Coordinates of C-alpha atoms in Angstrom, one line a residue:
M195 CA 92.8 -27.2 19.9
L196 CA 89.7 -25.7 18.5
K197 CA 87.5 -23.6 20.9
H198 CA 84.7 -26.1 21.3
Q199 CA 86.5 -29.3 20.5
W200 CA 87.3 -30.1 24.1
K201 CA 83.6 -30.1 25.0
F202 CA 82.9 -32.7 22.3
I203 CA 85.8 -34.9 23.6
V204 CA 84.6 -34.6 27.2
V205 CA 81.1 -35.6 26.2
L206 CA 82.4 -38.7 24.4
I207 CA 84.6 -39.7 27.4
V208 CA 81.6 -39.3 29.8
G209 CA 79.5 -41.5 27.5
I210 CA 82.2 -44.2 27.4
I211 CA 82.6 -44.1 31.2
G212 CA 78.9 -44.1 31.7
A213 CA 78.4 -47.1 29.3
I214 CA 81.1 -49.1 31.2
S215 CA 79.5 -48.2 34.5
A216 CA 75.9 -49.0 33.4
F217 CA 76.4 -52.1 31.3
G218 CA 79.7 -53.4 32.7
F219 CA 79.3 -52.9 36.4
N220 CA 75.5 -52.5 36.5
Q221 CA 75.8 -49.0 38.0
P222 CA 73.5 -46.8 35.9
I223 CA 73.5 -44.1 38.6
V224 CA 77.1 -43.3 37.8
A225 CA 76.2 -42.8 34.1
E226 CA 73.2 -40.6 35.0
V227 CA 75.2 -38.4 37.4
L228 CA 78.1 -37.9 35.0
I229 CA 75.7 -37.1 32.1
D230 CA 73.6 -34.8 34.3
I231 CA 76.7 -32.9 35.4
I232 CA 78.0 -32.3 31.9
G233 CA 74.4 -31.6 30.8
V234 CA 73.8 -29.0 33.5
Y235 CA 77.2 -27.4 32.7
T236 CA 76.5 -27.3 29.0
A237 CA 73.0 -25.9 29.5
I238 CA 74.2 -23.1 31.8
T239 CA 77.1 -22.1 29.5
M240 CA 74.7 -22.1 26.6
A241 CA 72.2 -20.0 28.5
I242 CA 74.8 -17.4 29.4
E243 CA 75.9 -17.1 25.8
M244 CA 72.3 -16.9 24.7
I245 CA 71.5 -14.1 27.1
G246 CA 74.6 -12.2 25.9
D247 CA 73.4 -12.7 22.3
I248 CA 69.8 -11.5 23.1
R249 CA 71.2 -8.4 24.7
K250 CA 73.0 -7.7 21.5
G251 CA 69.8 -8.1 19.5
R252 CA 70.6 -11.6 18.2
W253 CA 68.2 -14.5 18.8
G254 CA 69.4 -18.1 18.1
V255 CA 68.2 -21.6 18.0
D256 CA 70.3 -22.6 21.0
I257 CA 67.2 -22.2 23.3
L258 CA 65.7 -25.4 21.8
A259 CA 69.0 -27.3 22.5
I260 CA 68.8 -26.1 26.1
I261 CA 65.2 -27.1 26.5
A262 CA 65.9 -30.5 24.9
I263 CA 68.9 -31.2 27.3
V264 CA 66.9 -30.0 30.4
S265 CA 63.7 -31.8 29.6
T266 CA 65.4 -35.2 28.9
M267 CA 67.3 -34.9 32.2
A268 CA 64.0 -34.0 33.9
I269 CA 62.4 -37.2 32.8
R270 CA 65.6 -39.1 33.6
D271 CA 66.3 -40.3 30.1
Y272 CA 70.0 -39.6 30.5
W273 CA 71.0 -41.5 27.3
A274 CA 68.8 -39.3 25.3
A275 CA 70.3 -36.3 27.0
W276 CA 73.8 -37.7 26.1
M277 CA 72.9 -38.1 22.5
I278 CA 71.7 -34.5 22.3
L279 CA 75.0 -33.4 23.9
V280 CA 77.0 -35.4 21.4
M281 CA 75.0 -33.8 18.5
F282 CA 75.3 -30.3 19.9
T283 CA 79.0 -30.3 20.8
G284 CA 79.8 -32.2 17.6
G285 CA 78.0 -29.5 15.6
E286 CA 79.8 -26.8 17.5
S287 CA 83.1 -28.4 16.7
L288 CA 82.3 -28.6 13.0
E289 CA 81.2 -25.0 13.0
D290 CA 84.3 -24.0 14.8
Y291 CA 86.5 -25.8 12.2
A292 CA 84.5 -24.3 9.3
T293 CA 84.6 -20.7 10.4
S294 CA 87.9 -20.5 12.3
Q295 CA 90.2 -17.8 11.0
A296 CA 93.7 -18.7 10.0
D297 CA 96.5 -16.9 11.8
K298 CA 96.4 -13.4 10.3
E299 CA 99.5 -11.9 12.0
L300 CA 101.6 -10.6 9.2
R301 CA 104.7 -12.5 10.1
S302 CA 106.5 -11.8 6.8
L303 CA 105.6 -8.1 6.9
L304 CA 106.9 -7.8 10.4
D305 CA 110.0 -9.9 9.6
N306 CA 110.7 -7.6 6.6
T307 CA 110.3 -4.4 8.6
P308 CA 113.7 -2.6 8.7
R309 CA 115.2 -3.1 12.1
T310 CA 118.7 -1.7 11.7
A311 CA 120.3 1.2 9.9
N312 CA 123.8 2.4 8.9
K313 CA 124.0 5.6 10.8
L314 CA 126.8 8.1 10.1
V315 CA 128.6 9.2 13.3
N316 CA 131.7 11.4 13.0
G317 CA 132.3 10.0 9.5
E318 CA 132.0 6.4 10.5
L319 CA 129.2 3.9 10.0
V320 CA 127.5 2.6 13.1
Q321 CA 124.8 0.0 12.9
T322 CA 121.9 1.4 14.9
N323 CA 118.4 0.2 15.8
V324 CA 115.8 1.8 13.5
D325 CA 113.7 2.8 16.5
D326 CA 116.7 4.8 17.9
L327 CA 117.0 7.0 14.8
K328 CA 116.2 10.6 15.3
I329 CA 115.1 13.3 12.9
G330 CA 118.2 14.9 11.4
D331 CA 120.4 11.8 11.6
H332 CA 122.3 10.9 8.5
V333 CA 122.1 7.3 7.3
I334 CA 123.8 5.4 4.4
V335 CA 121.5 3.1 2.4
K336 CA 123.6 0.5 0.6
P337 CA 122.8 -1.1 -2.7
G338 CA 119.9 -3.6 -2.4
E339 CA 119.0 -2.4 1.1
Q340 CA 115.6 -1.3 2.3
V341 CA 115.3 2.4 3.3
P342 CA 114.9 2.1 7.1
V343 CA 112.8 5.2 7.7
D344 CA 111.4 8.1 5.7
G345 CA 114.0 10.6 4.8
K346 CA 115.6 12.9 2.2
I347 CA 118.6 12.2 0.0
I348 CA 121.7 14.3 0.8
K349 CA 124.3 12.6 -1.5
G350 CA 124.1 10.2 -4.4
T351 CA 121.6 9.3 -7.1
S352 CA 120.0 5.9 -7.4
S353 CA 116.8 4.1 -8.5
F354 CA 114.4 2.8 -5.9
D355 CA 111.9 0.1 -6.2
Q356 CA 108.7 1.4 -4.6
S357 CA 106.3 -1.1 -6.2
S358 CA 105.3 -2.8 -3.0
L359 CA 104.5 0.6 -1.4
T360 CA 102.9 2.7 -4.2
G361 CA 102.1 0.2 -6.9
E362 CA 104.4 2.0 -9.4
S363 CA 105.7 -0.7 -11.7
V364 CA 109.0 1.0 -12.7
P365 CA 111.8 1.9 -10.3
V366 CA 112.0 5.6 -9.6
T367 CA 115.2 7.6 -9.8
K368 CA 116.0 9.7 -6.7
K369 CA 118.5 12.4 -6.5
P370 CA 119.7 14.8 -3.8
G371 CA 116.7 16.6 -2.3
D372 CA 114.2 13.9 -3.2
D373 CA 112.2 12.2 -0.5
L374 CA 112.6 8.5 0.3
M375 CA 109.9 6.2 1.7
S376 CA 110.8 3.5 4.2
G377 CA 110.4 0.0 2.8
S378 CA 111.5 1.0 -0.7
I379 CA 114.5 -0.9 -2.0
N380 CA 117.7 0.8 -3.2
G381 CA 119.2 0.0 -6.6
D382 CA 122.9 -0.3 -7.2
V383 CA 124.3 2.9 -5.8
A384 CA 124.8 3.8 -2.1
V385 CA 123.1 7.1 -1.0
E386 CA 123.3 9.2 2.0
M387 CA 120.0 10.3 3.5
E388 CA 118.8 12.5 6.3
V389 CA 116.0 11.2 8.6
T390 CA 112.8 13.2 8.3
K391 CA 110.4 11.0 10.2
L392 CA 110.8 8.7 13.2
A393 CA 110.4 5.0 12.6
K394 CA 106.9 4.8 14.1
D395 CA 105.7 7.6 11.7
S396 CA 107.4 6.3 8.6
E397 CA 105.5 4.8 5.6
Y398 CA 106.4 1.1 5.9
Q399 CA 105.7 1.0 9.7
S400 CA 102.5 2.9 9.1
I401 CA 101.4 0.1 6.7
V402 CA 102.1 -2.5 9.5
A403 CA 100.0 -0.4 12.0
L404 CA 97.2 0.0 9.5
V405 CA 97.0 -3.8 9.0
K406 CA 96.9 -4.4 12.7
S407 CA 94.2 -1.7 13.2
S408 CA 92.1 -3.3 10.4
E409 CA 92.6 -6.8 11.9
A410 CA 91.4 -5.6 15.3
K411 CA 87.9 -5.2 13.9
P412 CA 87.0 -8.6 12.5
A413 CA 83.4 -9.2 11.3
K414 CA 81.4 -11.6 13.4
F415 CA 79.8 -14.5 11.5
V416 CA 76.1 -15.1 12.3
K417 CA 75.1 -18.7 12.2
M418 CA 73.0 -19.4 9.2
A419 CA 70.5 -21.4 11.3
D420 CA 69.9 -18.4 13.5
R421 CA 68.2 -16.6 10.6
Y422 CA 65.4 -19.0 11.0
A423 CA 65.6 -19.2 14.8
V424 CA 62.5 -17.2 15.8
P425 CA 59.9 -18.9 13.6
F426 CA 61.4 -22.4 14.1
T427 CA 61.6 -21.9 17.9
I428 CA 58.0 -20.7 18.0
I429 CA 56.7 -23.6 15.9
S430 CA 58.6 -26.2 17.9
L431 CA 57.4 -24.9 21.3
V432 CA 53.8 -24.7 20.0
I433 CA 54.0 -28.3 18.8
G434 CA 55.6 -29.4 22.1
I435 CA 52.9 -27.7 24.2
I436 CA 50.1 -29.2 22.0
A437 CA 51.7 -32.6 22.4
M438 CA 51.8 -32.2 26.2
A439 CA 48.2 -31.1 26.3
M440 CA 47.2 -34.1 24.1
G441 CA 48.9 -36.4 26.5
G442 CA 47.1 -35.0 29.6
W443 CA 49.7 -32.5 30.3
N444 CA 52.3 -35.2 30.5
F445 CA 55.8 -33.5 30.5
T446 CA 57.3 -36.6 28.9
R447 CA 55.4 -36.0 25.7
F448 CA 56.8 -32.4 25.6
A449 CA 60.3 -33.8 26.2
E450 CA 59.9 -36.2 23.3
V451 CA 59.0 -33.4 21.0
M452 CA 61.9 -31.3 22.2
V453 CA 64.4 -34.1 21.5
V454 CA 63.5 -34.2 17.8
A455 CA 63.2 -30.4 17.8
S456 CA 66.9 -30.2 18.9
P457 CA 68.5 -27.8 16.3
C458 CA 71.6 -30.0 15.8
P459 CA 70.9 -30.7 12.1
L460 CA 70.5 -27.0 11.5
L461 CA 73.7 -26.2 13.3
I462 CA 75.6 -28.9 11.3
A463 CA 74.2 -28.1 7.9
A464 CA 76.0 -24.8 7.2
P465 CA 79.4 -25.8 8.7
V466 CA 79.6 -29.0 6.7
A467 CA 78.6 -27.1 3.5
L468 CA 81.2 -24.4 4.3
V469 CA 83.9 -27.1 4.8
S470 CA 82.9 -28.7 1.5
G471 CA 83.1 -25.3 -0.2
M472 CA 86.5 -24.6 1.3
S473 CA 87.6 -28.0 -0.1
A474 CA 86.3 -27.1 -3.5
M475 CA 88.2 -23.8 -3.3
S476 CA 91.4 -25.7 -2.5
R477 CA 91.0 -28.0 -5.5
N478 CA 90.8 -24.9 -7.6
H479 CA 94.1 -23.6 -6.1
I480 CA 92.3 -21.0 -3.8
I481 CA 93.0 -21.1 -0.1
V482 CA 90.1 -19.8 2.0
K483 CA 90.8 -19.0 5.6
S484 CA 87.2 -19.0 6.9
G485 CA 83.7 -20.0 6.1
T486 CA 82.6 -16.4 6.5
T487 CA 84.6 -15.6 3.4
L488 CA 82.4 -17.9 1.3
E489 CA 79.2 -16.3 2.5
K490 CA 80.5 -12.8 1.7
L491 CA 81.8 -13.8 -1.7
S492 CA 78.4 -15.2 -2.6
R493 CA 76.8 -11.7 -1.9
A494 CA 79.7 -9.5 -3.1
K495 CA 78.5 -6.5 -5.1
T496 CA 81.8 -4.4 -5.4
F497 CA 85.1 -5.7 -6.6
A498 CA 88.3 -3.5 -6.2
F499 CA 91.6 -4.4 -7.8
D500 CA 95.2 -3.2 -7.4
K501 CA 96.8 -2.6 -10.8
T502 CA 100.4 -3.6 -10.7
G503 CA 100.8 -7.4 -10.4
T504 CA 97.1 -7.9 -10.2
L505 CA 95.4 -6.7 -13.3
T506 CA 98.8 -6.5 -14.9
Q507 CA 101.7 -8.9 -15.1
N508 CA 104.2 -6.4 -13.6
K509 CA 106.1 -6.6 -16.8
L510 CA 106.6 -3.8 -19.3
E511 CA 105.9 -3.9 -23.0
I512 CA 106.7 -1.5 -25.7
S513 CA 103.8 1.0 -26.1
D514 CA 105.1 3.1 -28.9
I515 CA 108.2 4.0 -30.9
I516 CA 108.6 7.6 -32.0
P517 CA 111.5 8.1 -34.4
A518 CA 113.0 11.5 -35.1
E519 CA 113.4 12.6 -38.7
G520 CA 115.8 10.5 -40.7
F521 CA 115.4 7.4 -38.5
T522 CA 113.0 4.4 -38.5
K523 CA 111.2 2.5 -35.8
D524 CA 113.0 -0.7 -36.5
E525 CA 116.4 1.0 -36.5
I526 CA 115.7 2.6 -33.1
Q527 CA 114.4 -0.5 -31.5
S528 CA 117.2 -2.7 -32.8
L529 CA 120.1 -0.4 -31.8
A530 CA 118.6 0.5 -28.4
A531 CA 117.9 -3.2 -27.5
S532 CA 121.4 -4.1 -28.6
A533 CA 122.9 -1.4 -26.4
E534 CA 120.8 -2.5 -23.4
Q535 CA 121.2 -6.2 -23.7
Q536 CA 123.6 -6.5 -20.8
S537 CA 121.7 -4.3 -18.4
S538 CA 119.5 -5.7 -15.6
H539 CA 117.3 -2.7 -15.3
I540 CA 113.6 -3.5 -15.7
I541 CA 113.2 -1.2 -18.7
A542 CA 116.3 -2.6 -20.4
T543 CA 115.2 -6.2 -19.9
S544 CA 111.7 -5.4 -21.1
L545 CA 113.1 -3.7 -24.3
V546 CA 115.2 -6.8 -25.0
D547 CA 112.4 -9.2 -24.3
N548 CA 110.1 -7.3 -26.7
T549 CA 112.7 -7.3 -29.5
S550 CA 113.3 -10.2 -31.9
K551 CA 116.6 -12.0 -31.3
D552 CA 117.7 -11.5 -34.8
K553 CA 117.5 -7.7 -34.4
I554 CA 119.8 -7.7 -31.3
L555 CA 123.4 -7.1 -32.6
P556 CA 126.7 -7.4 -30.7
V557 CA 127.7 -4.4 -28.6
S558 CA 131.2 -3.2 -27.8
H559 CA 132.8 -0.4 -25.8
L560 CA 129.8 -0.5 -23.5
T561 CA 129.7 1.9 -20.6
E562 CA 126.9 2.5 -18.1
T563 CA 126.2 5.7 -16.2
T564 CA 124.2 4.9 -13.1
S565 CA 120.6 6.2 -13.2
Q566 CA 121.3 7.9 -16.6
G567 CA 121.7 5.3 -19.3
V568 CA 124.2 3.3 -21.4
E569 CA 126.5 4.0 -24.3
G570 CA 128.1 1.5 -26.7
T571 CA 129.1 0.7 -30.2
V572 CA 126.6 -1.3 -32.3
D573 CA 127.2 -2.1 -36.0
G574 CA 129.9 0.7 -36.1
K575 CA 127.5 3.3 -34.7
T576 CA 127.7 5.0 -31.3
V577 CA 124.4 4.4 -29.5
K578 CA 123.3 6.1 -26.3
V579 CA 120.1 5.0 -24.5
G580 CA 118.6 6.4 -21.4
K581 CA 117.3 9.7 -20.1
L582 CA 116.9 12.7 -22.5
G583 CA 119.5 14.7 -20.6
F584 CA 122.0 11.9 -21.0
V585 CA 121.5 11.0 -24.7
A586 CA 120.8 14.5 -26.0
P587 CA 121.5 17.2 -23.5
K588 CA 120.7 20.1 -25.8
H589 CA 117.4 18.7 -27.1
E590 CA 114.3 20.5 -26.0
K591 CA 112.2 18.8 -23.3
I592 CA 109.6 16.3 -24.6
N593 CA 106.3 15.8 -22.7
V594 CA 105.6 12.1 -22.5
N595 CA 102.9 10.8 -20.2
A596 CA 104.4 7.3 -19.9
T597 CA 107.6 5.5 -19.0
A598 CA 110.1 6.3 -21.8
I599 CA 113.7 5.9 -22.8
Y600 CA 115.5 8.2 -25.4
V601 CA 117.9 7.2 -28.1
S602 CA 120.8 9.0 -29.9
I603 CA 122.8 7.5 -32.8
D604 CA 126.2 9.0 -33.6
G605 CA 125.4 12.0 -31.5
K606 CA 122.1 12.8 -33.2
F607 CA 118.7 12.5 -31.3
A608 CA 117.0 9.5 -32.9
G609 CA 113.7 9.3 -31.0
Y610 CA 112.2 7.6 -28.0
I611 CA 110.4 4.4 -27.0
T612 CA 107.5 4.4 -24.5
F613 CA 106.5 1.5 -22.3
Q614 CA 103.3 0.4 -20.5
D615 CA 102.6 -2.3 -17.9
K616 CA 101.5 -5.5 -19.6
I617 CA 98.0 -6.4 -18.8
R618 CA 97.2 -10.1 -17.9
P619 CA 95.7 -11.9 -20.9
E620 CA 92.8 -13.1 -18.7
T621 CA 92.0 -9.8 -17.2
P622 CA 89.3 -8.5 -19.6
E623 CA 87.3 -11.7 -19.5
T624 CA 87.7 -11.9 -15.7
I625 CA 86.1 -8.5 -15.4
A626 CA 83.4 -9.3 -17.9
R627 CA 82.5 -12.6 -16.0
L628 CA 82.4 -10.7 -12.7
R629 CA 79.7 -8.5 -14.2
R630 CA 77.8 -11.6 -15.4
Q631 CA 78.1 -13.0 -11.9
G632 CA 76.3 -10.0 -10.4
A633 CA 79.0 -7.4 -9.7
K634 CA 77.4 -3.9 -9.5
Q635 CA 80.7 -2.0 -9.2
I636 CA 84.2 -2.8 -10.3
M637 CA 87.1 -0.3 -9.6
M638 CA 90.8 0.0 -9.8
L639 CA 92.8 1.3 -6.8
T640 CA 96.4 2.1 -7.7
G641 CA 99.3 4.2 -6.6
D642 CA 100.4 4.6 -10.3
H643 CA 99.9 7.7 -12.3
S644 CA 96.5 8.6 -13.8
E645 CA 97.5 8.3 -17.4
V646 CA 99.0 4.8 -16.9
A647 CA 96.1 3.7 -14.8
Q648 CA 93.5 4.8 -17.4
K649 CA 95.2 2.9 -20.2
I650 CA 95.2 -0.3 -18.3
A651 CA 91.6 0.3 -17.1
K652 CA 90.4 0.8 -20.7
L653 CA 92.0 -2.5 -21.7
A654 CA 90.6 -4.3 -18.7
G655 CA 87.1 -3.0 -19.0
V656 CA 87.2 -1.2 -15.6
T657 CA 85.2 2.1 -15.7
E658 CA 86.0 3.4 -12.2
V659 CA 89.6 4.3 -11.6
K660 CA 91.3 5.9 -8.5
S661 CA 95.0 6.6 -9.1
D662 CA 97.9 8.1 -7.3
L663 CA 96.7 6.5 -4.0
L664 CA 98.8 5.8 -1.0
P665 CA 97.7 2.8 1.3
K666 CA 95.7 5.1 3.6
Q667 CA 93.8 6.4 0.6
K668 CA 93.1 2.9 -0.7
I669 CA 91.5 2.0 2.6
Q670 CA 89.4 5.2 2.6
A671 CA 88.2 4.4 -1.0
I672 CA 87.0 1.0 0.3
R673 CA 85.3 2.4 3.3
D674 CA 83.6 5.0 1.2
V675 CA 81.7 2.3 -0.8
P676 CA 78.0 2.7 0.2
K677 CA 76.2 0.0 2.1
D678 CA 74.0 -1.0 -0.8
L679 CA 77.1 -1.9 -2.8
R680 CA 78.6 -4.2 -0.2
P681 CA 80.2 -6.6 0.5
V682 CA 83.4 -5.3 -1.1
V683 CA 86.1 -7.7 -2.4
M684 CA 89.6 -6.3 -2.7
T685 CA 92.3 -8.1 -4.7
G686 CA 96.0 -7.2 -4.6
D687 CA 99.5 -8.6 -4.3
G688 CA 101.9 -6.1 -2.7
V689 CA 102.8 -5.0 0.8
N690 CA 100.9 -1.8 0.0
D691 CA 97.8 -3.8 -0.6
A692 CA 97.8 -5.6 2.8
P693 CA 95.9 -2.9 4.8
S694 CA 93.2 -2.5 2.1
L695 CA 92.8 -6.3 2.0
T696 CA 92.0 -6.3 5.7
A697 CA 89.8 -3.2 5.4
A698 CA 87.6 -4.9 2.7
D699 CA 84.9 -7.3 3.5
V700 CA 86.9 -10.0 1.7
G701 CA 90.6 -9.6 0.9
I702 CA 92.0 -11.8 -1.9
A703 CA 95.8 -12.0 -2.4
M704 CA 97.5 -13.1 -5.6
G705 CA 100.0 -15.3 -3.7
A706 CA 101.7 -17.2 -6.6
Q707 CA 104.6 -14.7 -6.9
G708 CA 105.6 -14.7 -3.2
A709 CA 103.4 -11.8 -2.1
T710 CA 103.6 -13.2 1.5
A711 CA 102.6 -10.0 3.4
A712 CA 99.4 -9.6 1.2
S713 CA 98.7 -13.3 1.6
E714 CA 98.9 -13.2 5.3
S715 CA 96.5 -10.4 5.6
A716 CA 94.0 -11.8 3.1
D717 CA 90.8 -13.9 3.7
A718 CA 91.6 -15.9 0.6
V719 CA 94.8 -16.5 -1.4
I720 CA 95.0 -17.5 -5.1
M721 CA 98.0 -19.9 -5.3
V722 CA 98.4 -19.8 -9.1
N723 CA 99.2 -16.9 -11.3
D724 CA 95.7 -16.7 -12.8
L725 CA 93.4 -13.8 -12.1
S726 CA 90.3 -15.7 -13.4
K727 CA 90.4 -17.7 -10.2
I728 CA 88.5 -14.7 -8.8
N729 CA 85.5 -15.9 -10.9
D730 CA 85.9 -19.4 -9.6
A731 CA 86.0 -18.1 -6.0
V732 CA 82.8 -16.2 -6.4
A733 CA 81.1 -19.1 -8.2
I734 CA 82.1 -21.6 -5.5
G735 CA 80.9 -19.1 -2.8
K736 CA 77.5 -18.8 -4.5
H737 CA 77.2 -22.5 -5.0
T738 CA 78.2 -23.3 -1.4
M739 CA 75.7 -20.9 0.1
R740 CA 72.9 -22.1 -2.2
V741 CA 73.6 -25.7 -1.0
A742 CA 73.8 -24.6 2.6
N743 CA 70.5 -22.7 2.4
I744 CA 68.7 -25.6 0.8
D745 CA 70.2 -27.9 3.4
V746 CA 69.1 -25.8 6.3
L747 CA 65.5 -25.5 4.9
T748 CA 65.4 -29.2 4.3
A749 CA 66.5 -30.0 7.8
I750 CA 63.9 -27.6 9.2
C751 CA 61.1 -29.4 7.2
I752 CA 62.2 -32.9 8.2
V753 CA 62.6 -31.9 11.9
I754 CA 59.1 -30.3 12.0
I755 CA 57.6 -33.4 10.4
L756 CA 59.3 -35.5 13.2
E757 CA 58.0 -33.1 15.8
I758 CA 54.5 -33.6 14.6
I759 CA 54.9 -37.4 14.7
A760 CA 56.6 -37.2 18.1
A761 CA 53.6 -35.2 19.4
T762 CA 51.4 -38.3 19.0
G763 CA 53.7 -40.1 21.6
I764 CA 54.9 -42.9 19.3
I765 CA 58.6 -41.7 19.4
P766 CA 60.3 -42.3 22.7
A767 CA 63.0 -39.7 23.7
F768 CA 65.9 -42.1 23.0
L769 CA 64.5 -43.1 19.6
G770 CA 63.9 -39.5 18.9
A771 CA 67.6 -38.8 19.6
I772 CA 68.6 -41.6 17.2
L773 CA 66.2 -40.2 14.5
Q774 CA 68.0 -36.9 15.0
E775 CA 71.3 -38.6 14.1
V776 CA 69.6 -39.9 10.9
V777 CA 68.6 -36.3 10.1
D778 CA 72.2 -35.3 10.8
L779 CA 73.4 -37.9 8.3
I780 CA 70.9 -36.6 5.7
T781 CA 72.0 -33.1 6.4
I782 CA 75.7 -33.9 6.0
C783 CA 75.1 -35.8 2.7
L784 CA 73.2 -32.8 1.3
A785 CA 75.9 -30.4 2.5
L786 CA 78.6 -32.4 0.7
L787 CA 76.9 -31.3 -2.6
A788 CA 78.8 -28.1 -2.1
K789 CA 81.9 -30.0 -3.4
T790 CA 80.2 -30.4 -6.8
K791 CA 80.8 -28.1 -9.8
P792 CA 79.0 -24.7 -9.8
S793 CA 76.5 -24.0 -12.5
N794 CA 77.5 -21.9 -15.6
K795 CA 75.4 -19.0 -14.3
E796 CA 77.2 -19.1 -11.0
L797 CA 80.5 -19.1 -12.9
G798 CA 79.5 -16.2 -15.1
E799 CA 80.3 -18.5 -18.1
K800 CA 78.6 -18.3 -21.5
E801 CA 79.8 -21.9 -22.2
Q802 CA 80.4 -24.9 -20.0
S803 CA 82.9 -24.2 -17.2
Q804 CA 86.3 -25.8 -16.9
V805 CA 86.4 -25.5 -13.1
A806 CA 87.3 -28.9 -11.6

C-alpha cells in the first residue's frame, strides 16, 4: 500500500460512519467526534512534518491546510473539516502515486553474481562458494561460464566477453599471464586461473556495491506547490485577517477564507500532471519510475552516453580492406568470408553478414584453431583467416588501431580486414535534436579504446569523448559535471552502466535487448530498440512540467479570487469546501493536458513530430 493511502481510506470510512450516525440515527455528535479525532491527528502529524521541513530550510503550503482543518473544527463545522481532510489526504495519495520510486534493487544483477566456483583441490574439481575463495587458489573456468573472481590465467587460451563490464564490443583473447575480471564470460575453451582478489574486492562485485552505494543517496523531490508557498501563504493569511476584521473580528469569517485557501488544488495539480506525463511516456514505449524523473528531464543540460549498444548497435561492420600486392579487396573478402561461414565468433559472423551471398563459396577441409583462426579450402585455394601470427607467422608486425583479421591465400599473406562497431542509424539525428532541445553538453563515456571511440563520436556528432573508462571512472566523470551543467542524464545498456545510471540525476536504460541490470538501476527504461526515444522522453518531460506549472499558477489565481469573495462572508465554510472540490476538478482537467502531444520545439523537431 502507498505511504499515505491508508490515511485517505480512513478519512473516507470515518465520513461514511459519520454520515450514517448523523443522518441515519440522528447522532451528529458521533460524526463530529470521529471527524475531530482524525482531524486533530492529521493536523498534529502535518505540524510535525512541517516543523521538520522548516528546520531543513524548506517552507511548504501545508500550514494553510493545518489552519483550515483547525479553524473549521473550532467553529464546529465538522463536515467542512471532513471535506478538507478528503481533499488533503486524496492529494497526498495522488502525489505518493506519482512520485513513488519503483523497486530499484538490482535483482538480476544480484542473481547473476557468480556464487560458486570450480576450485582445484589436489587435482580434483570441488564446487566452492565464491566468498570462500582465497588469494592463490586455482579455479577452472569452463566454456560459457562467468569468471567468479578477479584472477590471472595459468593454463589455457580463450576469448572472453567483457562487453558488460568494459563496453568493449569484441571478445578479448586471454592467454597465460593475462588478467581476468569477474563477471566476464568465457568462450569455448576451459582455462585454469589463479585467484588474485577476494570476491568482495573483485570487479563484478564492486559494480554491485557501487550501485547500492549510489542508490543509498536518492534525491528528494520538492513539491512544486511549495515553490509558491511563502507568497501564497502570506496572501491567504492577510486576506483571512482582513475578512475577520471586516466581520467584527468574527473568527468564522477567517475560517471561511481558510477553507477556500486550503492548498489541496495546488497539491493535486503537479501529481496529476506527472501521472499524465508518465502515461504519455508509456504510450511512447518509455517506462518512467517516478515523477521526479520528468521534472529533471525537463531541465537536463548534460547528456552522457555509453557507446557499445547505446550509440552503436553492438554489431561490427567492415571498416576497411587492405590487400597485399597481387590481391584485390573483393578476392580477400570473398575468400575470408567463405572460410569463416561456419564460425560463431562475432567477427566471423560480422564478416559473413557484410558480404554478399553470391560471393560466399563452399568451403572444405575446414579446421579451427581456438583463439587463433580458421583454415580451409575455398575454390581450390588454401585460405587461412585469423591472427597475424596464425596466418603469416613470418610477416612483420602491422600496427592497426582497430579490430582486424588477417588473411593468407596459398601460404602468401593477402592482406587484412578491419572492423568497427556499427553506429545506430538514428544516433546522429538524436544527438542533433538533443542540442535543439537545449542540451548544453553531450559526452560519450566508454570503456572502449580511444581510436574506436573517436570514430563513433565523429559519426554521432559527439564532441566530448572519455574512453578507456572502468565503471568507477564513469561515475567520477558524471560527478565532475559542474553544477551549472546539471541535471545530468546518463544512457546505457550494460551491467557496467548500472552504477553510472544511478549516479546520474536521471539514468535511462536501453532495455529492449534484455539489459535487465541496467534497467533495474535506471530511472527510465526505453522498451524499444530506438535511441531517438531519448528525444521523446525529454520532450514529454518539458511538456509535462510546462502543463504542471501553468496548472499550479491557475489554481493559485482561482483560489485567491475565491478567498477575496469568501472575505465578504457570502461563502459558508461547507460551500467553500465544495467550491474547493470544483477547483480540484478544474485542476485535474488542466493537468490531464500533459497527455497531449508535445510541441515541435519541445521535441527538437524541424518538422511535425511523429510522437503519438
